[in-house]
Amino acid sequence: MPAQKSEFEKAVYEGGFRVLLTKELIAMRIDELGQQITRDYRGLEPIIIGVLNGAFIFMADLIRRIEIDVEVDFIKISSYGDAKMTSGQVVMLKDINAEIAGRHVLLVEDIVDTGLSIEFLRRKFTALNPASLKYVTFLFKPDSVKSDIRIDYVGFEIPSEFVVGYGLDHKQILRNLPAVYIMD
Ligand code: PRP
């Protein structure tokens, strides 16, 4: 019996999903962000905190484009579960281990959609008295965001569509797609 087609195969080989950002475009933009962050943080030895799960691929590529000393840590939060709509509640599943007081903190998100998660993170990290707190997100949805937080570094502004790939999931799969796709 032939194996059932995976969602990955449907997306990549069968044109099932529309490509929004190619891997070449993603790589070019991350190069630019890395250069910008290198310039802005020279001499500051920032701590770069990835927001799991979604940010792990972007974070891994981004830090390899940053040419100064950095520390890394991770925090894990969730608000979507397996749904396409936010639950409205952010749950922290893993806290950071690093000492934050007096440090220059750069939070790395895969996407700012409604802004609920980044608001949660702002409250949490502000209370830890960092020397500075800035945000970088791979994707930003200007038409969906309800928060007024200024995101310091934005990879791409995208339309309010459900996207998968390059770290972003649907029901926990498709994070390993090398490009970003719109899932209708
Ligand atoms: C996603 C994403 C962001 C958040 C953005 O997390 O990684 O953290 O949603 O959406 P918002 O701006 O509407 O809050 P999710 O809860 O899906 O967890 P995951 O990263 O493990 O996929």
JSON list of C-alpha atoms and ligand atoms in Angstrom, two decimals:
[
{"chain": "A", "resi": 1, "resn": "MET", "atom": "CA", "xyz": [0.00, 0.00, 0.00]},
{"chain": "A", "resi": 2, "resn": "PRO", "atom": "CA", "xyz": [1.52, 3.40, -0.94]},
{"chain": "A", "resi": 3, "resn": "ALA", "atom": "CA", "xyz": [2.40, 5.61, 2.01]},
{"chain": "A", "resi": 4, "resn": "GLN", "atom": "CA", "xyz": [0.04, 8.53, 2.59]},
{"chain": "A", "resi": 5, "resn": "LYS", "atom": "CA", "xyz": [1.38, 11.86, 1.30]},
{"chain": "A", "resi": 6, "resn": "SER", "atom": "CA", "xyz": [2.79, 14.01, 4.04]},
{"chain": "A", "resi": 7, "resn": "GLU", "atom": "CA", "xyz": [1.68, 17.61, 4.50]},
{"chain": "A", "resi": 8, "resn": "PHE", "atom": "CA", "xyz": [5.32, 18.54, 3.76]},
{"chain": "A", "resi": 9, "resn": "GLU", "atom": "CA", "xyz": [5.18, 16.85, 0.36]},
{"chain": "A", "resi": 10, "resn": "LYS", "atom": "CA", "xyz": [1.86, 18.45, -0.46]},
{"chain": "A", "resi": 11, "resn": "ALA", "atom": "CA", "xyz": [3.29, 21.89, 0.33]},
{"chain": "A", "resi": 12, "resn": "VAL", "atom": "CA", "xyz": [6.66, 21.57, -1.39]},
{"chain": "A", "resi": 13, "resn": "TYR", "atom": "CA", "xyz": [6.09, 19.25, -4.32]},
{"chain": "A", "resi": 14, "resn": "GLU", "atom": "CA", "xyz": [2.42, 19.52, -5.19]},
{"chain": "A", "resi": 15, "resn": "GLY", "atom": "CA", "xyz": [1.89, 23.27, -5.07]},
{"chain": "A", "resi": 16, "resn": "GLY", "atom": "CA", "xyz": [-0.73, 22.73, -2.37]},
{"chain": "A", "resi": 17, "resn": "PHE", "atom": "CA", "xyz": [0.35, 25.88, -0.52]},
{"chain": "A", "resi": 18, "resn": "ARG", "atom": "CA", "xyz": [1.32, 29.27, -1.97]},
{"chain": "A", "resi": 19, "resn": "VAL", "atom": "CA", "xyz": [4.93, 30.38, -1.38]},
{"chain": "A", "resi": 20, "resn": "LEU", "atom": "CA", "xyz": [5.04, 33.74, 0.38]},
{"chain": "A", "resi": 21, "resn": "LEU", "atom": "CA", "xyz": [8.79, 34.03, 1.10]},
{"chain": "A", "resi": 22, "resn": "THR", "atom": "CA", "xyz": [11.43, 31.97, -0.67]},
{"chain": "A", "resi": 23, "resn": "LYS", "atom": "CA", "xyz": [14.44, 30.65, 1.19]},
{"chain": "A", "resi": 24, "resn": "GLU", "atom": "CA", "xyz": [16.70, 32.93, -0.87]},
{"chain": "A", "resi": 25, "resn": "LEU", "atom": "CA", "xyz": [14.74, 36.02, 0.13]},
{"chain": "A", "resi": 26, "resn": "ILE", "atom": "CA", "xyz": [14.73, 34.91, 3.76]},
{"chain": "A", "resi": 27, "resn": "ALA", "atom": "CA", "xyz": [18.51, 34.41, 3.74]},
{"chain": "A", "resi": 28, "resn": "MET", "atom": "CA", "xyz": [19.10, 37.87, 2.22]},
{"chain": "A", "resi": 29, "resn": "ARG", "atom": "CA", "xyz": [16.93, 39.61, 4.79]},
{"chain": "A", "resi": 30, "resn": "ILE", "atom": "CA", "xyz": [18.53, 37.76, 7.70]},
{"chain": "A", "resi": 31, "resn": "ASP", "atom": "CA", "xyz": [21.94, 38.88, 6.45]},
{"chain": "A", "resi": 32, "resn": "GLU", "atom": "CA", "xyz": [20.74, 42.49, 6.65]},
{"chain": "A", "resi": 33, "resn": "LEU", "atom": "CA", "xyz": [19.25, 42.05, 10.12]},
{"chain": "A", "resi": 34, "resn": "GLY", "atom": "CA", "xyz": [22.44, 40.42, 11.34]},
{"chain": "A", "resi": 35, "resn": "GLN", "atom": "CA", "xyz": [24.53, 43.31, 10.08]},
{"chain": "A", "resi": 36, "resn": "GLN", "atom": "CA", "xyz": [22.20, 45.85, 11.68]},
{"chain": "A", "resi": 37, "resn": "ILE", "atom": "CA", "xyz": [22.23, 44.05, 15.04]},
{"chain": "A", "resi": 38, "resn": "THR", "atom": "CA", "xyz": [26.02, 43.71, 14.86]},
{"chain": "A", "resi": 39, "resn": "ARG", "atom": "CA", "xyz": [26.35, 47.48, 14.45]},
{"chain": "A", "resi": 40, "resn": "ASP", "atom": "CA", "xyz": [23.77, 48.34, 17.13]},
{"chain": "A", "resi": 41, "resn": "TYR", "atom": "CA", "xyz": [25.11, 46.00, 19.83]},
{"chain": "A", "resi": 42, "resn": "ARG", "atom": "CA", "xyz": [28.87, 46.31, 19.37]},
{"chain": "A", "resi": 43, "resn": "GLY", "atom": "CA", "xyz": [30.54, 46.31, 22.81]},
{"chain": "A", "resi": 44, "resn": "LEU", "atom": "CA", "xyz": [27.31, 45.41, 24.65]},
{"chain": "A", "resi": 45, "resn": "GLU", "atom": "CA", "xyz": [27.49, 41.57, 24.65]},
{"chain": "A", "resi": 46, "resn": "PRO", "atom": "CA", "xyz": [23.71, 41.16, 24.47]},
{"chain": "A", "resi": 47, "resn": "ILE", "atom": "CA", "xyz": [21.74, 38.16, 25.61]},
{"chain": "A", "resi": 48, "resn": "ILE", "atom": "CA", "xyz": [19.56, 36.94, 22.77]},
{"chain": "A", "resi": 49, "resn": "ILE", "atom": "CA", "xyz": [16.47, 35.10, 23.95]},
{"chain": "A", "resi": 50, "resn": "GLY", "atom": "CA", "xyz": [14.55, 32.92, 21.52]},
{"chain": "A", "resi": 51, "resn": "VAL", "atom": "CA", "xyz": [10.83, 32.35, 22.03]},
{"chain": "A", "resi": 52, "resn": "LEU", "atom": "CA", "xyz": [10.12, 28.67, 21.52]},
{"chain": "A", "resi": 53, "resn": "ASN", "atom": "CA", "xyz": [8.94, 26.85, 19.65]},
{"chain": "A", "resi": 54, "resn": "GLY", "atom": "CA", "xyz": [8.45, 28.98, 16.56]},
{"chain": "A", "resi": 55, "resn": "ALA", "atom": "CA", "xyz": [11.64, 31.06, 16.70]},
{"chain": "A", "resi": 56, "resn": "PHE", "atom": "CA", "xyz": [14.20, 28.25, 16.77]},
{"chain": "A", "resi": 57, "resn": "ILE", "atom": "CA", "xyz": [15.04, 28.25, 13.04]},
{"chain": "A", "resi": 58, "resn": "PHE", "atom": "CA", "xyz": [15.09, 32.04, 12.63]},
{"chain": "A", "resi": 59, "resn": "MET", "atom": "CA", "xyz": [17.16, 32.38, 15.80]},
{"chain": "A", "resi": 60, "resn": "ALA", "atom": "CA", "xyz": [19.69, 29.78, 14.63]},
{"chain": "A", "resi": 61, "resn": "ASP", "atom": "CA", "xyz": [20.15, 31.53, 11.28]},
{"chain": "A", "resi": 62, "resn": "LEU", "atom": "CA", "xyz": [20.12, 35.05, 12.72]},
{"chain": "A", "resi": 63, "resn": "ILE", "atom": "CA", "xyz": [22.80, 34.56, 15.37]},
{"chain": "A", "resi": 64, "resn": "ARG", "atom": "CA", "xyz": [25.15, 33.15, 12.72]},
{"chain": "A", "resi": 65, "resn": "ARG", "atom": "CA", "xyz": [24.87, 36.50, 10.91]},
{"chain": "A", "resi": 66, "resn": "ILE", "atom": "CA", "xyz": [25.76, 38.48, 14.05]},
{"chain": "A", "resi": 67, "resn": "GLU", "atom": "CA", "xyz": [29.50, 39.17, 14.32]},
{"chain": "A", "resi": 68, "resn": "ILE", "atom": "CA", "xyz": [29.92, 40.16, 17.97]},
{"chain": "A", "resi": 69, "resn": "ASP", "atom": "CA", "xyz": [29.87, 38.16, 21.22]},
{"chain": "A", "resi": 70, "resn": "VAL", "atom": "CA", "xyz": [26.36, 37.17, 22.24]},
{"chain": "A", "resi": 71, "resn": "GLU", "atom": "CA", "xyz": [24.82, 34.86, 24.83]},
{"chain": "A", "resi": 72, "resn": "VAL", "atom": "CA", "xyz": [21.72, 32.86, 24.05]},
{"chain": "A", "resi": 73, "resn": "ASP", "atom": "CA", "xyz": [18.85, 31.51, 26.10]},
{"chain": "A", "resi": 74, "resn": "PHE", "atom": "CA", "xyz": [15.30, 30.35, 25.41]},
{"chain": "A", "resi": 75, "resn": "ILE", "atom": "CA", "xyz": [11.86, 30.80, 26.83]},
{"chain": "A", "resi": 76, "resn": "LYS", "atom": "CA", "xyz": [8.87, 28.72, 25.80]},
{"chain": "A", "resi": 77, "resn": "ILE", "atom": "CA", "xyz": [5.37, 30.14, 25.71]},
{"chain": "A", "resi": 78, "resn": "SER", "atom": "CA", "xyz": [2.22, 29.12, 23.93]},
{"chain": "A", "resi": 79, "resn": "SER", "atom": "CA", "xyz": [-1.14, 30.66, 23.17]},
{"chain": "A", "resi": 80, "resn": "TYR", "atom": "CA", "xyz": [-2.32, 29.02, 19.95]},
{"chain": "A", "resi": 81, "resn": "GLY", "atom": "CA", "xyz": [-2.01, 25.33, 20.82]},
{"chain": "A", "resi": 82, "resn": "ASP", "atom": "CA", "xyz": [-3.17, 23.51, 17.70]},
{"chain": "A", "resi": 83, "resn": "ALA", "atom": "CA", "xyz": [-5.61, 26.23, 16.64]},
{"chain": "A", "resi": 84, "resn": "LYS", "atom": "CA", "xyz": [-5.35, 28.88, 13.91]},
{"chain": "A", "resi": 85, "resn": "MET", "atom": "CA", "xyz": [-6.72, 31.55, 16.27]},
{"chain": "A", "resi": 86, "resn": "THR", "atom": "CA", "xyz": [-5.07, 32.70, 19.49]},
{"chain": "A", "resi": 87, "resn": "SER", "atom": "CA", "xyz": [-6.68, 31.37, 22.66]},
{"chain": "A", "resi": 88, "resn": "GLY", "atom": "CA", "xyz": [-6.17, 34.82, 24.19]},
{"chain": "A", "resi": 89, "resn": "GLN", "atom": "CA", "xyz": [-4.17, 33.28, 27.03]},
{"chain": "A", "resi": 90, "resn": "VAL", "atom": "CA", "xyz": [-0.38, 33.04, 27.08]},
{"chain": "A", "resi": 91, "resn": "VAL", "atom": "CA", "xyz": [1.02, 30.12, 29.05]},
{"chain": "A", "resi": 92, "resn": "MET", "atom": "CA", "xyz": [4.70, 29.93, 29.99]},
{"chain": "A", "resi": 93, "resn": "LEU", "atom": "CA", "xyz": [6.02, 26.41, 29.47]},
{"chain": "A", "resi": 94, "resn": "LYS", "atom": "CA", "xyz": [9.75, 26.99, 30.09]},
{"chain": "A", "resi": 95, "resn": "ASP", "atom": "CA", "xyz": [11.44, 29.93, 31.76]},
{"chain": "A", "resi": 96, "resn": "ILE", "atom": "CA", "xyz": [14.90, 31.31, 31.00]},
{"chain": "A", "resi": 97, "resn": "ASN", "atom": "CA", "xyz": [17.86, 30.40, 33.18]},
{"chain": "A", "resi": 98, "resn": "ALA", "atom": "CA", "xyz": [20.05, 33.47, 32.64]},
{"chain": "A", "resi": 99, "resn": "GLU", "atom": "CA", "xyz": [20.32, 36.45, 34.98]},
{"chain": "A", "resi": 100, "resn": "ILE", "atom": "CA", "xyz": [18.74, 39.40, 33.17]},
{"chain": "A", "resi": 101, "resn": "ALA", "atom": "CA", "xyz": [19.23, 42.41, 35.49]},
{"chain": "A", "resi": 102, "resn": "GLY", "atom": "CA", "xyz": [21.60, 44.92, 33.88]},
{"chain": "A", "resi": 103, "resn": "ARG", "atom": "CA", "xyz": [21.88, 42.97, 30.62]},
{"chain": "A", "resi": 104, "resn": "HIS", "atom": "CA", "xyz": [21.05, 44.08, 27.10]},
{"chain": "A", "resi": 105, "resn": "VAL", "atom": "CA", "xyz": [18.21, 41.76, 26.09]},
{"chain": "A", "resi": 106, "resn": "LEU", "atom": "CA", "xyz": [17.09, 41.06, 22.55]},
{"chain": "A", "resi": 107, "resn": "LEU", "atom": "CA", "xyz": [13.94, 38.91, 22.30]},
{"chain": "A", "resi": 108, "resn": "VAL", "atom": "CA", "xyz": [13.55, 36.85, 19.14]},
{"chain": "A", "resi": 109, "resn": "GLU", "atom": "CA", "xyz": [10.06, 35.94, 17.92]},
{"chain": "A", "resi": 110, "resn": "ASP", "atom": "CA", "xyz": [9.06, 34.11, 14.76]},
{"chain": "A", "resi": 111, "resn": "ILE", "atom": "CA", "xyz": [5.88, 36.15, 14.35]},
{"chain": "A", "resi": 112, "resn": "VAL", "atom": "CA", "xyz": [4.01, 39.04, 15.92]},
{"chain": "A", "resi": 113, "resn": "ASP", "atom": "CA", "xyz": [0.39, 38.47, 14.99]},
{"chain": "A", "resi": 114, "resn": "THR", "atom": "CA", "xyz": [-2.11, 39.92, 17.49]},
{"chain": "A", "resi": 115, "resn": "GLY", "atom": "CA", "xyz": [0.80, 41.05, 19.69]},
{"chain": "A", "resi": 116, "resn": "LEU", "atom": "CA", "xyz": [-0.51, 39.21, 22.75]},
{"chain": "A", "resi": 117, "resn": "SER", "atom": "CA", "xyz": [2.65, 37.13, 23.18]},
{"chain": "A", "resi": 118, "resn": "ILE", "atom": "CA", "xyz": [5.05, 40.06, 22.83]},
{"chain": "A", "resi": 119, "resn": "GLU", "atom": "CA", "xyz": [2.96, 42.04, 25.37]},
{"chain": "A", "resi": 120, "resn": "PHE", "atom": "CA", "xyz": [3.29, 39.15, 27.82]},
{"chain": "A", "resi": 121, "resn": "LEU", "atom": "CA", "xyz": [7.04, 39.04, 27.22]},
{"chain": "A", "resi": 122, "resn": "ARG", "atom": "CA", "xyz": [7.42, 42.80, 27.59]},
{"chain": "A", "resi": 123, "resn": "ARG", "atom": "CA", "xyz": [5.77, 42.68, 31.02]},
{"chain": "A", "resi": 124, "resn": "LYS", "atom": "CA", "xyz": [7.84, 39.71, 32.12]},
{"chain": "A", "resi": 125, "resn": "PHE", "atom": "CA", "xyz": [11.20, 41.05, 30.98]},
{"chain": "A", "resi": 126, "resn": "THR", "atom": "CA", "xyz": [10.66, 44.67, 32.02]},
{"chain": "A", "resi": 127, "resn": "ALA", "atom": "CA", "xyz": [10.11, 43.41, 35.58]},
{"chain": "A", "resi": 128, "resn": "LEU", "atom": "CA", "xyz": [13.59, 41.81, 35.50]},
{"chain": "A", "resi": 129, "resn": "ASN", "atom": "CA", "xyz": [15.33, 45.21, 35.10]},
{"chain": "A", "resi": 130, "resn": "PRO", "atom": "CA", "xyz": [17.38, 44.70, 31.95]},
{"chain": "A", "resi": 131, "resn": "ALA", "atom": "CA", "xyz": [19.76, 47.47, 30.82]},
{"chain": "A", "resi": 132, "resn": "SER", "atom": "CA", "xyz": [17.79, 47.50, 27.57]},
{"chain": "A", "resi": 133, "resn": "LEU", "atom": "CA", "xyz": [15.02, 45.46, 25.99]},
{"chain": "A", "resi": 134, "resn": "LYS", "atom": "CA", "xyz": [14.49, 45.21, 22.25]},
{"chain": "A", "resi": 135, "resn": "TYR", "atom": "CA", "xyz": [12.53, 42.93, 19.97]},
{"chain": "A", "resi": 136, "resn": "VAL", "atom": "CA", "xyz": [13.25, 41.19, 16.72]},
{"chain": "A", "resi": 137, "resn": "THR", "atom": "CA", "xyz": [10.60, 39.27, 14.81]},
{"chain": "A", "resi": 138, "resn": "PHE", "atom": "CA", "xyz": [10.94, 37.32, 11.62]},
{"chain": "A", "resi": 139, "resn": "LEU", "atom": "CA", "xyz": [7.34, 38.13, 10.55]},
{"chain": "A", "resi": 140, "resn": "PHE", "atom": "CA", "xyz": [5.00, 40.96, 11.50]},
{"chain": "A", "resi": 141, "resn": "LYS", "atom": "CA", "xyz": [1.30, 41.32, 10.63]},
{"chain": "A", "resi": 142, "resn": "PRO", "atom": "CA", "xyz": [0.53, 45.06, 10.69]},
{"chain": "A", "resi": 143, "resn": "ASP", "atom": "CA", "xyz": [-3.18, 44.52, 10.02]},
{"chain": "A", "resi": 144, "resn": "SER", "atom": "CA", "xyz": [-3.63, 42.06, 12.91]},
{"chain": "A", "resi": 145, "resn": "VAL", "atom": "CA", "xyz": [-1.54, 43.57, 15.68]},
{"chain": "A", "resi": 146, "resn": "LYS", "atom": "CA", "xyz": [-3.42, 45.13, 18.58]},
{"chain": "A", "resi": 147, "resn": "SER", "atom": "CA", "xyz": [-0.37, 46.06, 20.65]},
{"chain": "A", "resi": 148, "resn": "ASP", "atom": "CA", "xyz": [1.46, 49.38, 20.34]},
{"chain": "A", "resi": 149, "resn": "ILE", "atom": "CA", "xyz": [4.88, 47.86, 21.10]},
{"chain": "A", "resi": 150, "resn": "ARG", "atom": "CA", "xyz": [7.49, 49.09, 18.66]},
{"chain": "A", "resi": 151, "resn": "ILE", "atom": "CA", "xyz": [9.31, 46.11, 17.18]},
{"chain": "A", "resi": 152, "resn": "ASP", "atom": "CA", "xyz": [12.91, 47.19, 16.67]},
{"chain": "A", "resi": 153, "resn": "TYR", "atom": "CA", "xyz": [13.84, 44.72, 13.93]},
{"chain": "A", "resi": 154, "resn": "VAL", "atom": "CA", "xyz": [11.27, 43.23, 11.54]},
{"chain": "A", "resi": 155, "resn": "GLY", "atom": "CA", "xyz": [12.18, 40.63, 8.95]},
{"chain": "A", "resi": 156, "resn": "PHE", "atom": "CA", "xyz": [9.07, 40.92, 6.80]},
{"chain": "A", "resi": 157, "resn": "GLU", "atom": "CA", "xyz": [5.68, 42.60, 7.10]},
{"chain": "A", "resi": 158, "resn": "ILE", "atom": "CA", "xyz": [3.11, 40.14, 5.80]},
{"chain": "A", "resi": 159, "resn": "PRO", "atom": "CA", "xyz": [-0.65, 40.12, 5.15]},
{"chain": "A", "resi": 160, "resn": "SER", "atom": "CA", "xyz": [-3.02, 38.66, 7.74]},
{"chain": "A", "resi": 161, "resn": "GLU", "atom": "CA", "xyz": [-2.97, 35.13, 6.35]},
{"chain": "A", "resi": 162, "resn": "PHE", "atom": "CA", "xyz": [-2.15, 31.89, 8.14]},
{"chain": "A", "resi": 163, "resn": "VAL", "atom": "CA", "xyz": [1.48, 31.05, 7.36]},
{"chain": "A", "resi": 164, "resn": "VAL", "atom": "CA", "xyz": [3.59, 27.97, 7.95]},
{"chain": "A", "resi": 165, "resn": "GLY", "atom": "CA", "xyz": [7.21, 26.98, 7.51]},
{"chain": "A", "resi": 166, "resn": "TYR", "atom": "CA", "xyz": [10.61, 28.20, 8.62]},
{"chain": "A", "resi": 167, "resn": "GLY", "atom": "CA", "xyz": [9.67, 27.48, 12.24]},
{"chain": "A", "resi": 168, "resn": "LEU", "atom": "CA", "xyz": [5.95, 28.23, 12.05]},
{"chain": "A", "resi": 169, "resn": "ASP", "atom": "CA", "xyz": [3.58, 25.31, 12.48]},
{"chain": "A", "resi": 170, "resn": "HIS", "atom": "CA", "xyz": [0.11, 24.07, 11.87]},
{"chain": "A", "resi": 171, "resn": "LYS", "atom": "CA", "xyz": [-0.87, 21.53, 14.53]},
{"chain": "A", "resi": 172, "resn": "GLN", "atom": "CA", "xyz": [2.84, 21.28, 15.42]},
{"chain": "A", "resi": 173, "resn": "ILE", "atom": "CA", "xyz": [3.99, 20.11, 11.96]},
{"chain": "A", "resi": 174, "resn": "LEU", "atom": "CA", "xyz": [5.40, 21.95, 8.91]},
{"chain": "A", "resi": 175, "resn": "ARG", "atom": "CA", "xyz": [7.98, 23.88, 10.95]},
{"chain": "A", "resi": 176, "resn": "ASN", "atom": "CA", "xyz": [10.67, 22.23, 8.81]},
{"chain": "A", "resi": 177, "resn": "LEU", "atom": "CA", "xyz": [9.48, 23.76, 5.52]},
{"chain": "A", "resi": 178, "resn": "PRO", "atom": "CA", "xyz": [12.48, 25.78, 4.25]},
{"chain": "A", "resi": 179, "resn": "ALA", "atom": "CA", "xyz": [10.33, 28.64, 2.94]},
{"chain": "A", "resi": 180, "resn": "VAL", "atom": "CA", "xyz": [7.21, 30.43, 4.23]},
{"chain": "A", "resi": 181, "resn": "TYR", "atom": "CA", "xyz": [3.89, 29.32, 2.75]},
{"chain": "A", "resi": 182, "resn": "ILE", "atom": "CA", "xyz": [0.35, 30.63, 2.99]},
{"chain": "A", "resi": 183, "resn": "MET", "atom": "CA", "xyz": [-2.04, 27.94, 4.13]},
{"chain": "A", "resi": 184, "resn": "ASP", "atom": "CA", "xyz": [-5.58, 28.61, 2.96]},
{"chain": "B", "resi": 1, "resn": "PRP", "atom": "C1", "xyz": [3.05, 31.81, 18.01]},
{"chain": "B", "resi": 1, "resn": "PRP", "atom": "C2", "xyz": [4.35, 32.54, 17.70]},
{"chain": "B", "resi": 1, "resn": "PRP", "atom": "C3", "xyz": [4.32, 33.73, 18.61]},
{"chain": "B", "resi": 1, "resn": "PRP", "atom": "C4", "xyz": [2.85, 34.00, 18.78]},
{"chain": "B", "resi": 1, "resn": "PRP", "atom": "C5", "xyz": [2.45, 35.20, 17.97]},
{"chain": "B", "resi": 1, "resn": "PRP", "atom": "O1", "xyz": [3.22, 30.97, 19.12]},
{"chain": "B", "resi": 1, "resn": "PRP", "atom": "O2", "xyz": [5.47, 31.72, 17.93]},
{"chain": "B", "resi": 1, "resn": "PRP", "atom": "O3", "xyz": [4.93, 33.45, 19.86]},
{"chain": "B", "resi": 1, "resn": "PRP", "atom": "O4", "xyz": [2.16, 32.85, 18.30]},
{"chain": "B", "resi": 1, "resn": "PRP", "atom": "O5", "xyz": [1.08, 35.44, 18.02]},
{"chain": "B", "resi": 1, "resn": "PRP", "atom": "P1", "xyz": [0.42, 36.65, 18.80]},
{"chain": "B", "resi": 1, "resn": "PRP", "atom": "O6", "xyz": [1.14, 37.90, 18.37]},
{"chain": "B", "resi": 1, "resn": "PRP", "atom": "O7", "xyz": [-1.01, 36.63, 18.31]},
{"chain": "B", "resi": 1, "resn": "PRP", "atom": "O8", "xyz": [0.53, 36.39, 20.26]},
{"chain": "B", "resi": 1, "resn": "PRP", "atom": "P2", "xyz": [2.35, 29.66, 19.46]},
{"chain": "B", "resi": 1, "resn": "PRP", "atom": "O9", "xyz": [1.48, 29.92, 20.63]},
{"chain": "B", "resi": 1, "resn": "PRP", "atom": "O10", "xyz": [1.68, 29.18, 18.20]},
{"chain": "B", "resi": 1, "resn": "PRP", "atom": "O11", "xyz": [3.46, 28.65, 19.92]},
{"chain": "B", "resi": 1, "resn": "PRP", "atom": "P3", "xyz": [4.69, 28.02, 19.06]},
{"chain": "B", "resi": 1, "resn": "PRP", "atom": "O12", "xyz": [5.73, 29.12, 18.91]},
{"chain": "B", "resi": 1, "resn": "PRP", "atom": "O13", "xyz": [5.17, 26.90, 19.90]},
{"chain": "B", "resi": 1, "resn": "PRP", "atom": "O14", "xyz": [4.14, 27.58, 17.72]}
]
